[in-house]
Amino acid sequence: MHETFRLPELEIGSIKLEFPVVQAALSGYSDWPMRVIARRLGACYTLCEVMLDQFVLNVKPRHKTRRFLYVTDEEHPVGAQLMGADPQQFGPAALRLVEAGFDVIDINFGCPVKKVLGRCRGGYHLSQPEVALEIVQRTRDAVPGHIPVTVKMRRGMDDTTESRDKFFGILDGAFDAGVSAVTVHGRTVEQRYVGPSRWSFLQEVKRHSGDRTILGSGDLFRAQDCLDMLAQTGVDGVTVARGAIGNPWIFEQARALARGEELPAAPSLREQREVILQHFQLAEQVYGSVRCGVPMRKFGIKYSSLHPRWKEVREDFARVKDLSDWKVVLDRWYDDDAPGRHPSLEAHLGKRGCEEAA
């Protein structure tokens, strides 16, 4: 037995979560099927992939787009992440997300993608505190008081003193405006996805914030990373992003470690097969049996990282087009009940990976 970590509940406004390791918003990934799988395997809270305010205001309940506003009883509490440029659109968009069934509204001030920054969205707002805080206030004023509003930030645009001052100005101003929690990623916007996440900055933010709720993000690829971040930085919770794609078992593994147990064995190939097939079946419900093959391909590629012959499995998943192709891959590679493996960074990240609002 290892040391037991006595982890307190994570409180996000009126929402109390019994375990402080949750799934982050992941652009292009954290749709309803991924969130449900994560919940079934130990995540007590998940966030939907980021949505543009304009899209939320204009989206129609059509089959092709209904997945964005699709929420079911099984996944509560669940958060929706909102991104945009015009402060006036955030309030109405946030209210529509609440009406769709989301329990928390998370504002994205962290996305570092070039086209997002070029349109004055995401991480760009860290360069303009007045606009950022207007967005926060309009969002908080628009949604019912019992709905928590949270913010996702990077540690600044860059490492200049000016950027640092703006970061703390937005952080304090957001709490003053009534946000329930702030998630901070330890990279700058300028870094994008390159270089290590600076956990020491998270520690500084938590000391600065006192009893206000701070979640940490960045470089959480294994269950032990989650507990290490909690222990080293003092943050109230952590959000797992890229480390959860294709490895939803990370949440129940973190729970086991927190109970003082050894790291559970990697899921066997039969266990992986069951979850992968379950994920595909959930995807059929929102994408349709004809259309779900292509969006599921990227998940198959990520799931392959837990297979002992992951490079070959990844190549087969990359060619999947429909359910019949999917079953061929499962029959070929996941029929034996052989041991799986914990993912290496090389297998899990590929060229870059995708951490929304990282």
Short mmCIF file of C-alpha atoms in Angstrom, two decimals:
data_model
loop_
_atom_site.label_atom_id
_atom_site.label_comp_id
_atom_site.label_asym_id
_atom_site.label_seq_id
_atom_site.Cartn_x
_atom_site.Cartn_y
_atom_site.Cartn_z
CA MET A 1 0.00 0.00 0.00
CA HIS A 2 1.11 3.52 -0.75
CA GLU A 3 0.37 6.70 1.18
CA THR A 4 -3.29 7.66 1.08
CA PHE A 5 -4.04 11.14 -0.25
CA ARG A 6 -6.89 12.73 1.66
CA LEU A 7 -8.32 14.82 -1.12
CA PRO A 8 -11.11 17.25 -0.27
CA GLU A 9 -14.24 17.65 -2.34
CA LEU A 10 -13.97 20.06 -5.23
CA GLU A 11 -16.52 22.84 -5.03
CA ILE A 12 -17.55 24.79 -8.12
CA GLY A 13 -20.13 27.17 -6.79
CA SER A 14 -23.12 25.14 -5.65
CA ILE A 15 -21.75 21.99 -7.27
CA LYS A 16 -19.83 19.63 -5.02
CA LEU A 17 -17.66 16.98 -6.65
CA GLU A 18 -16.42 14.08 -4.56
CA PHE A 19 -13.11 13.77 -6.43
CA PRO A 20 -10.97 16.66 -7.72
CA VAL A 21 -9.78 15.11 -11.01
CA VAL A 22 -12.07 16.08 -13.89
CA GLN A 23 -12.09 16.03 -17.69
CA ALA A 24 -11.21 19.26 -19.49
CA ALA A 25 -12.90 20.73 -22.54
CA LEU A 26 -11.20 19.30 -25.63
CA SER A 27 -11.83 20.91 -28.99
CA GLY A 28 -12.97 18.27 -31.45
CA TYR A 29 -12.99 15.55 -28.81
CA SER A 30 -15.10 16.04 -25.67
CA ASP A 31 -18.46 15.43 -27.30
CA TRP A 32 -21.26 13.52 -25.59
CA PRO A 33 -19.84 10.00 -26.24
CA MET A 34 -16.41 10.88 -24.83
CA ARG A 35 -17.92 12.57 -21.80
CA VAL A 36 -20.19 9.64 -21.01
CA ILE A 37 -17.32 7.14 -21.27
CA ALA A 38 -15.23 9.33 -18.94
CA ARG A 39 -18.07 9.51 -16.43
CA ARG A 40 -18.51 5.74 -16.46
CA LEU A 41 -14.80 5.32 -15.77
CA GLY A 42 -14.48 7.69 -12.84
CA ALA A 43 -14.71 11.32 -13.97
CA CYS A 44 -17.26 13.07 -11.75
CA TYR A 45 -17.36 16.19 -13.97
CA THR A 46 -16.67 16.80 -17.64
CA LEU A 47 -16.68 19.76 -20.00
CA CYS A 48 -18.06 19.86 -23.52
CA GLU A 49 -15.82 20.85 -26.40
CA VAL A 50 -15.56 24.62 -26.84
CA MET A 51 -18.35 26.36 -28.78
CA LEU A 52 -18.35 29.77 -30.43
CA ASP A 53 -20.93 32.22 -29.11
CA GLN A 54 -22.16 32.95 -32.65
CA PHE A 55 -22.57 29.25 -33.36
CA VAL A 56 -24.54 28.66 -30.16
CA LEU A 57 -26.89 31.53 -30.96
CA ASN A 58 -27.53 30.35 -34.51
CA VAL A 59 -27.38 26.55 -34.33
CA LYS A 60 -30.56 24.72 -35.27
CA PRO A 61 -31.65 21.41 -33.73
CA ARG A 62 -30.67 19.48 -36.85
CA HIS A 63 -29.20 16.00 -36.89
CA LYS A 64 -25.78 17.23 -38.04
CA THR A 65 -25.42 19.80 -35.25
CA ARG A 66 -27.55 18.54 -32.38
CA ARG A 67 -24.56 16.82 -30.76
CA PHE A 68 -23.23 20.21 -29.61
CA LEU A 69 -26.22 20.84 -27.35
CA TYR A 70 -26.79 17.19 -26.48
CA VAL A 71 -26.93 16.54 -22.73
CA THR A 72 -28.33 13.48 -20.95
CA ASP A 73 -29.17 12.69 -17.35
CA GLU A 74 -26.21 10.33 -17.00
CA GLU A 75 -23.59 13.04 -17.31
CA HIS A 76 -24.71 15.68 -14.84
CA PRO A 77 -23.01 17.81 -13.73
CA VAL A 78 -21.55 18.83 -17.08
CA GLY A 79 -20.04 22.12 -18.20
CA ALA A 80 -20.17 23.97 -21.51
CA GLN A 81 -17.21 26.05 -22.65
CA LEU A 82 -17.87 29.26 -24.57
CA MET A 83 -15.51 31.27 -26.75
CA GLY A 84 -15.96 34.46 -28.78
CA ALA A 85 -14.89 38.03 -29.43
CA ASP A 86 -17.93 40.24 -28.81
CA PRO A 87 -18.85 40.61 -25.11
CA GLN A 88 -22.49 41.30 -25.97
CA GLN A 89 -22.95 37.82 -27.46
CA PHE A 90 -21.68 35.88 -24.46
CA GLY A 91 -24.70 36.43 -22.23
CA PRO A 92 -27.37 35.26 -24.70
CA ALA A 93 -25.18 32.34 -25.81
CA ALA A 94 -24.52 31.28 -22.22
CA LEU A 95 -28.23 31.38 -21.45
CA ARG A 96 -28.98 29.12 -24.41
CA LEU A 97 -26.42 26.62 -23.14
CA VAL A 98 -28.11 26.64 -19.73
CA GLU A 99 -31.47 26.06 -21.42
CA ALA A 100 -29.92 23.10 -23.26
CA GLY A 101 -29.12 21.49 -19.92
CA PHE A 102 -25.53 22.40 -19.10
CA ASP A 103 -24.82 22.93 -15.40
CA VAL A 104 -21.77 25.22 -15.64
CA ILE A 105 -20.68 27.89 -18.13
CA ASP A 106 -16.91 28.03 -18.66
CA ILE A 107 -15.39 31.00 -20.49
CA ASN A 108 -12.39 30.29 -22.71
CA PHE A 109 -9.53 32.77 -22.27
CA GLY A 110 -6.88 30.21 -23.09
CA CYS A 111 -7.02 28.82 -26.62
CA PRO A 112 -3.64 29.58 -28.30
CA VAL A 113 -4.49 28.53 -31.88
CA LYS A 114 -3.39 31.15 -34.40
CA LYS A 115 -6.72 31.52 -36.22
CA VAL A 116 -8.50 31.92 -32.87
CA LEU A 117 -6.12 34.65 -31.76
CA GLY A 118 -6.43 36.34 -35.15
CA ARG A 119 -10.17 36.67 -34.57
CA CYS A 120 -9.69 38.13 -31.08
CA ARG A 121 -10.96 35.05 -29.28
CA GLY A 122 -9.68 32.64 -26.66
CA GLY A 123 -6.24 33.50 -25.34
CA TYR A 124 -6.30 36.87 -27.09
CA HIS A 125 -8.46 38.21 -24.28
CA LEU A 126 -5.53 37.90 -21.87
CA SER A 127 -4.10 40.93 -23.66
CA GLN A 128 -7.22 43.07 -23.00
CA PRO A 129 -8.40 42.82 -19.39
CA GLU A 130 -11.26 45.31 -19.78
CA VAL A 131 -12.87 43.30 -22.56
CA ALA A 132 -12.22 40.02 -20.75
CA LEU A 133 -13.90 41.26 -17.59
CA GLU A 134 -16.83 42.68 -19.53
CA ILE A 135 -17.33 39.19 -20.99
CA VAL A 136 -17.24 37.68 -17.52
CA GLN A 137 -19.70 40.19 -16.10
CA ARG A 138 -22.16 39.89 -18.98
CA THR A 139 -22.08 36.12 -18.73
CA ARG A 140 -22.54 36.13 -14.96
CA ASP A 141 -25.44 38.60 -15.23
CA ALA A 142 -27.18 36.61 -17.97
CA VAL A 143 -27.41 33.15 -16.42
CA PRO A 144 -29.39 32.14 -13.32
CA GLY A 145 -27.60 32.65 -10.01
CA HIS A 146 -27.40 28.93 -9.22
CA ILE A 147 -25.44 28.25 -12.43
CA PRO A 148 -21.70 28.54 -11.76
CA VAL A 149 -19.62 30.57 -14.21
CA THR A 150 -15.95 29.62 -14.49
CA VAL A 151 -12.98 30.82 -16.52
CA LYS A 152 -10.12 28.99 -18.25
CA MET A 153 -6.84 30.91 -18.63
CA ARG A 154 -3.23 30.41 -19.56
CA ARG A 155 -0.55 32.05 -17.42
CA GLY A 156 -0.47 35.02 -19.78
CA MET A 157 0.22 35.95 -23.38
CA ASP A 158 3.95 35.64 -22.68
CA ASP A 159 6.32 35.97 -19.74
CA THR A 160 6.61 39.75 -19.68
CA THR A 161 5.77 41.73 -16.55
CA GLU A 162 2.93 43.41 -18.42
CA SER A 163 1.39 40.07 -19.33
CA ARG A 164 1.71 38.86 -15.75
CA ASP A 165 -0.02 41.96 -14.42
CA LYS A 166 -2.87 41.51 -16.88
CA PHE A 167 -3.24 37.87 -15.87
CA PHE A 168 -3.68 38.68 -12.19
CA GLY A 169 -5.93 41.62 -13.02
CA ILE A 170 -8.26 39.32 -14.96
CA LEU A 171 -8.03 36.59 -12.30
CA ASP A 172 -8.99 38.90 -9.43
CA GLY A 173 -11.56 40.78 -11.48
CA ALA A 174 -13.25 37.54 -12.53
CA PHE A 175 -13.64 36.41 -8.93
CA ASP A 176 -14.92 39.85 -7.96
CA ALA A 177 -17.51 39.54 -10.74
CA GLY A 178 -18.80 36.31 -9.25
CA VAL A 179 -17.07 33.43 -11.02
CA SER A 180 -16.95 30.23 -8.98
CA ALA A 181 -13.61 28.85 -10.16
CA VAL A 182 -10.72 29.56 -12.48
CA THR A 183 -8.70 26.92 -14.30
CA VAL A 184 -5.11 27.92 -15.02
CA HIS A 185 -2.80 26.24 -17.49
CA GLY A 186 0.90 26.60 -16.84
CA ARG A 187 1.89 27.52 -20.39
CA THR A 188 1.64 30.94 -22.01
CA VAL A 189 -0.40 31.61 -25.12
CA GLU A 190 2.86 32.23 -26.96
CA GLN A 191 4.08 28.74 -26.05
CA ARG A 192 1.01 27.10 -27.49
CA TYR A 193 1.69 23.36 -26.92
CA VAL A 194 5.50 23.53 -26.80
CA GLY A 195 7.61 23.14 -23.68
CA PRO A 196 6.65 22.12 -20.17
CA SER A 197 3.72 23.48 -18.22
CA ARG A 198 5.04 25.61 -15.34
CA TRP A 199 3.47 24.05 -12.26
CA SER A 200 5.29 26.50 -9.99
CA PHE A 201 3.08 29.24 -11.44
CA LEU A 202 -0.01 27.27 -10.42
CA GLN A 203 1.34 27.16 -6.87
CA GLU A 204 1.80 30.93 -6.95
CA VAL A 205 -1.73 31.47 -8.27
CA LYS A 206 -3.22 29.29 -5.54
CA ARG A 207 -1.30 31.14 -2.81
CA HIS A 208 -2.50 34.42 -4.28
CA SER A 209 -6.12 33.25 -4.49
CA GLY A 210 -6.50 31.93 -0.96
CA ASP A 211 -9.75 30.03 -0.46
CA ARG A 212 -11.03 30.78 -3.96
CA THR A 213 -11.25 27.70 -6.18
CA ILE A 214 -8.33 27.18 -8.56
CA LEU A 215 -7.94 24.21 -10.90
CA GLY A 216 -4.68 23.33 -12.57
CA SER A 217 -4.04 22.11 -16.09
CA GLY A 218 -1.09 21.03 -18.18
CA ASP A 219 1.04 17.90 -18.64
CA LEU A 220 -1.38 15.51 -16.96
CA PHE A 221 -0.80 12.35 -18.96
CA ARG A 222 -0.78 9.71 -16.22
CA ALA A 223 -2.81 9.21 -13.07
CA GLN A 224 0.19 9.95 -10.88
CA ASP A 225 0.61 13.32 -12.62
CA CYS A 226 -2.82 14.35 -11.33
CA LEU A 227 -1.95 13.61 -7.71
CA ASP A 228 1.48 15.18 -8.12
CA MET A 229 -0.02 18.44 -9.36
CA LEU A 230 -2.47 18.53 -6.47
CA ALA A 231 0.29 17.86 -3.95
CA GLN A 232 2.94 20.16 -5.43
CA THR A 233 0.80 23.18 -6.24
CA GLY A 234 -2.03 23.13 -3.69
CA VAL A 235 -4.67 23.71 -6.37
CA ASP A 236 -8.19 22.56 -5.53
CA GLY A 237 -8.60 20.34 -8.56
CA VAL A 238 -7.04 19.35 -11.86
CA THR A 239 -8.47 19.07 -15.36
CA VAL A 240 -7.17 16.28 -17.56
CA ALA A 241 -7.09 17.16 -21.24
CA ARG A 242 -4.93 15.30 -23.77
CA GLY A 243 -4.18 12.64 -21.17
CA ALA A 244 -7.84 11.56 -21.24
CA ILE A 245 -8.15 11.07 -25.00
CA GLY A 246 -8.10 7.32 -25.59
CA ASN A 247 -7.35 6.71 -21.92
CA PRO A 248 -10.54 7.32 -19.91
CA TRP A 249 -9.19 4.84 -17.35
CA ILE A 250 -6.94 7.64 -16.04
CA PHE A 251 -9.77 8.80 -13.75
CA GLU A 252 -10.35 5.51 -11.94
CA GLN A 253 -6.57 5.01 -11.78
CA ALA A 254 -6.20 8.38 -10.04
CA ARG A 255 -8.90 7.37 -7.57
CA ALA A 256 -7.06 4.13 -6.80
CA LEU A 257 -3.80 5.96 -6.18
CA ALA A 258 -5.58 8.44 -3.91
CA ARG A 259 -6.87 5.51 -1.85
CA GLY A 260 -3.28 4.43 -1.31
CA GLU A 261 -3.42 1.51 -3.71
CA GLU A 262 -0.86 0.51 -6.32
CA LEU A 263 -1.40 1.85 -9.83
CA PRO A 264 -3.94 -0.53 -11.38
CA ALA A 265 -2.76 -2.64 -14.26
CA ALA A 266 -3.41 -1.17 -17.68
CA PRO A 267 -6.77 -2.37 -19.03
CA SER A 268 -6.50 -5.70 -20.80
CA LEU A 269 -7.22 -5.88 -24.51
CA ARG A 270 -10.66 -7.35 -23.79
CA GLU A 271 -11.42 -4.48 -21.40
CA GLN A 272 -10.25 -2.02 -24.01
CA ARG A 273 -12.38 -3.69 -26.66
CA GLU A 274 -15.50 -3.38 -24.50
CA VAL A 275 -15.01 0.34 -23.89
CA ILE A 276 -13.97 1.12 -27.46
CA LEU A 277 -17.04 -0.64 -28.84
CA GLN A 278 -19.23 1.09 -26.25
CA HIS A 279 -17.77 4.44 -27.34
CA PHE A 280 -18.61 3.69 -30.97
CA GLN A 281 -22.18 2.71 -30.09
CA LEU A 282 -22.65 5.98 -28.19
CA ALA A 283 -21.29 7.88 -31.19
CA GLU A 284 -23.87 6.19 -33.41
CA GLN A 285 -26.60 7.76 -31.29
CA VAL A 286 -25.49 11.32 -32.04
CA TYR A 287 -23.77 11.02 -35.44
CA GLY A 288 -25.80 8.19 -36.97
CA SER A 289 -24.47 4.81 -38.02
CA VAL A 290 -23.42 6.06 -41.46
CA ARG A 291 -21.57 9.20 -40.35
CA CYS A 292 -19.92 8.19 -37.07
CA GLY A 293 -17.05 6.19 -38.56
CA VAL A 294 -14.97 9.19 -39.58
CA PRO A 295 -15.27 11.23 -36.35
CA MET A 296 -14.53 8.08 -34.37
CA ARG A 297 -11.33 7.43 -36.32
CA LYS A 298 -9.37 9.95 -34.26
CA PHE A 299 -10.52 8.24 -31.04
CA GLY A 300 -9.42 4.85 -32.33
CA ILE A 301 -5.99 6.28 -33.06
CA LYS A 302 -5.79 7.53 -29.46
CA TYR A 303 -7.09 4.28 -27.97
CA SER A 304 -4.35 2.42 -29.84
CA SER A 305 -1.76 3.92 -27.47
CA LEU A 306 -2.75 1.35 -24.82
CA HIS A 307 -2.10 -1.60 -27.12
CA PRO A 308 1.30 -3.38 -26.99
CA ARG A 309 1.52 -3.10 -30.78
CA TRP A 310 0.18 0.41 -30.86
CA LYS A 311 1.90 1.57 -34.05
CA GLU A 312 0.28 -1.15 -36.15
CA VAL A 313 -3.09 -0.72 -34.44
CA ARG A 314 -2.93 3.02 -34.98
CA GLU A 315 -2.37 2.51 -38.71
CA ASP A 316 -5.44 0.26 -38.92
CA PHE A 317 -7.64 2.69 -37.00
CA ALA A 318 -6.50 5.49 -39.31
CA ARG A 319 -8.20 3.68 -42.21
CA VAL A 320 -11.54 3.11 -40.49
CA LYS A 321 -14.59 4.44 -42.34
CA ASP A 322 -17.59 2.70 -40.80
CA LEU A 323 -18.72 0.18 -38.18
CA SER A 324 -17.69 -2.81 -40.28
CA ASP A 325 -14.13 -1.43 -40.53
CA TRP A 326 -14.19 -0.73 -36.80
CA LYS A 327 -15.16 -4.31 -36.00
CA VAL A 328 -12.44 -5.66 -38.28
CA VAL A 329 -9.83 -3.72 -36.27
CA LEU A 330 -11.30 -4.92 -32.97
CA ASP A 331 -11.42 -8.54 -34.13
CA ARG A 332 -7.86 -8.37 -35.39
CA TRP A 333 -6.21 -6.62 -32.45
CA TYR A 334 -8.49 -6.92 -29.42
CA ASP A 335 -9.79 -10.48 -29.55
CA ASP A 336 -7.25 -11.97 -27.12
CA ASP A 337 -7.45 -11.13 -23.44
CA ALA A 338 -3.81 -10.09 -23.33
CA PRO A 339 -2.36 -7.38 -21.07
CA GLY A 340 -2.60 -3.79 -22.23
CA ARG A 341 -0.06 -1.11 -21.47
CA HIS A 342 0.04 2.33 -19.98
CA PRO A 343 0.56 4.90 -22.76
CA SER A 344 3.92 6.40 -23.49
CA LEU A 345 4.03 10.08 -24.35
CA GLU A 346 5.18 9.22 -27.88
CA ALA A 347 2.20 7.00 -28.55
CA HIS A 348 -0.37 9.16 -26.83
CA LEU A 349 0.51 12.60 -28.16
CA GLY A 350 1.46 11.84 -31.73
CA LYS A 351 2.76 14.97 -33.45
CA ARG A 352 1.05 17.46 -31.15
CA GLY A 353 -2.12 16.19 -29.59
CA CYS A 354 -5.02 18.50 -28.93
CA GLU A 355 -5.57 20.27 -25.64
CA GLU A 356 -8.33 22.79 -25.95
CA ALA A 357 -7.74 26.03 -24.13
CA ALA A 358 -4.62 24.46 -22.69
#
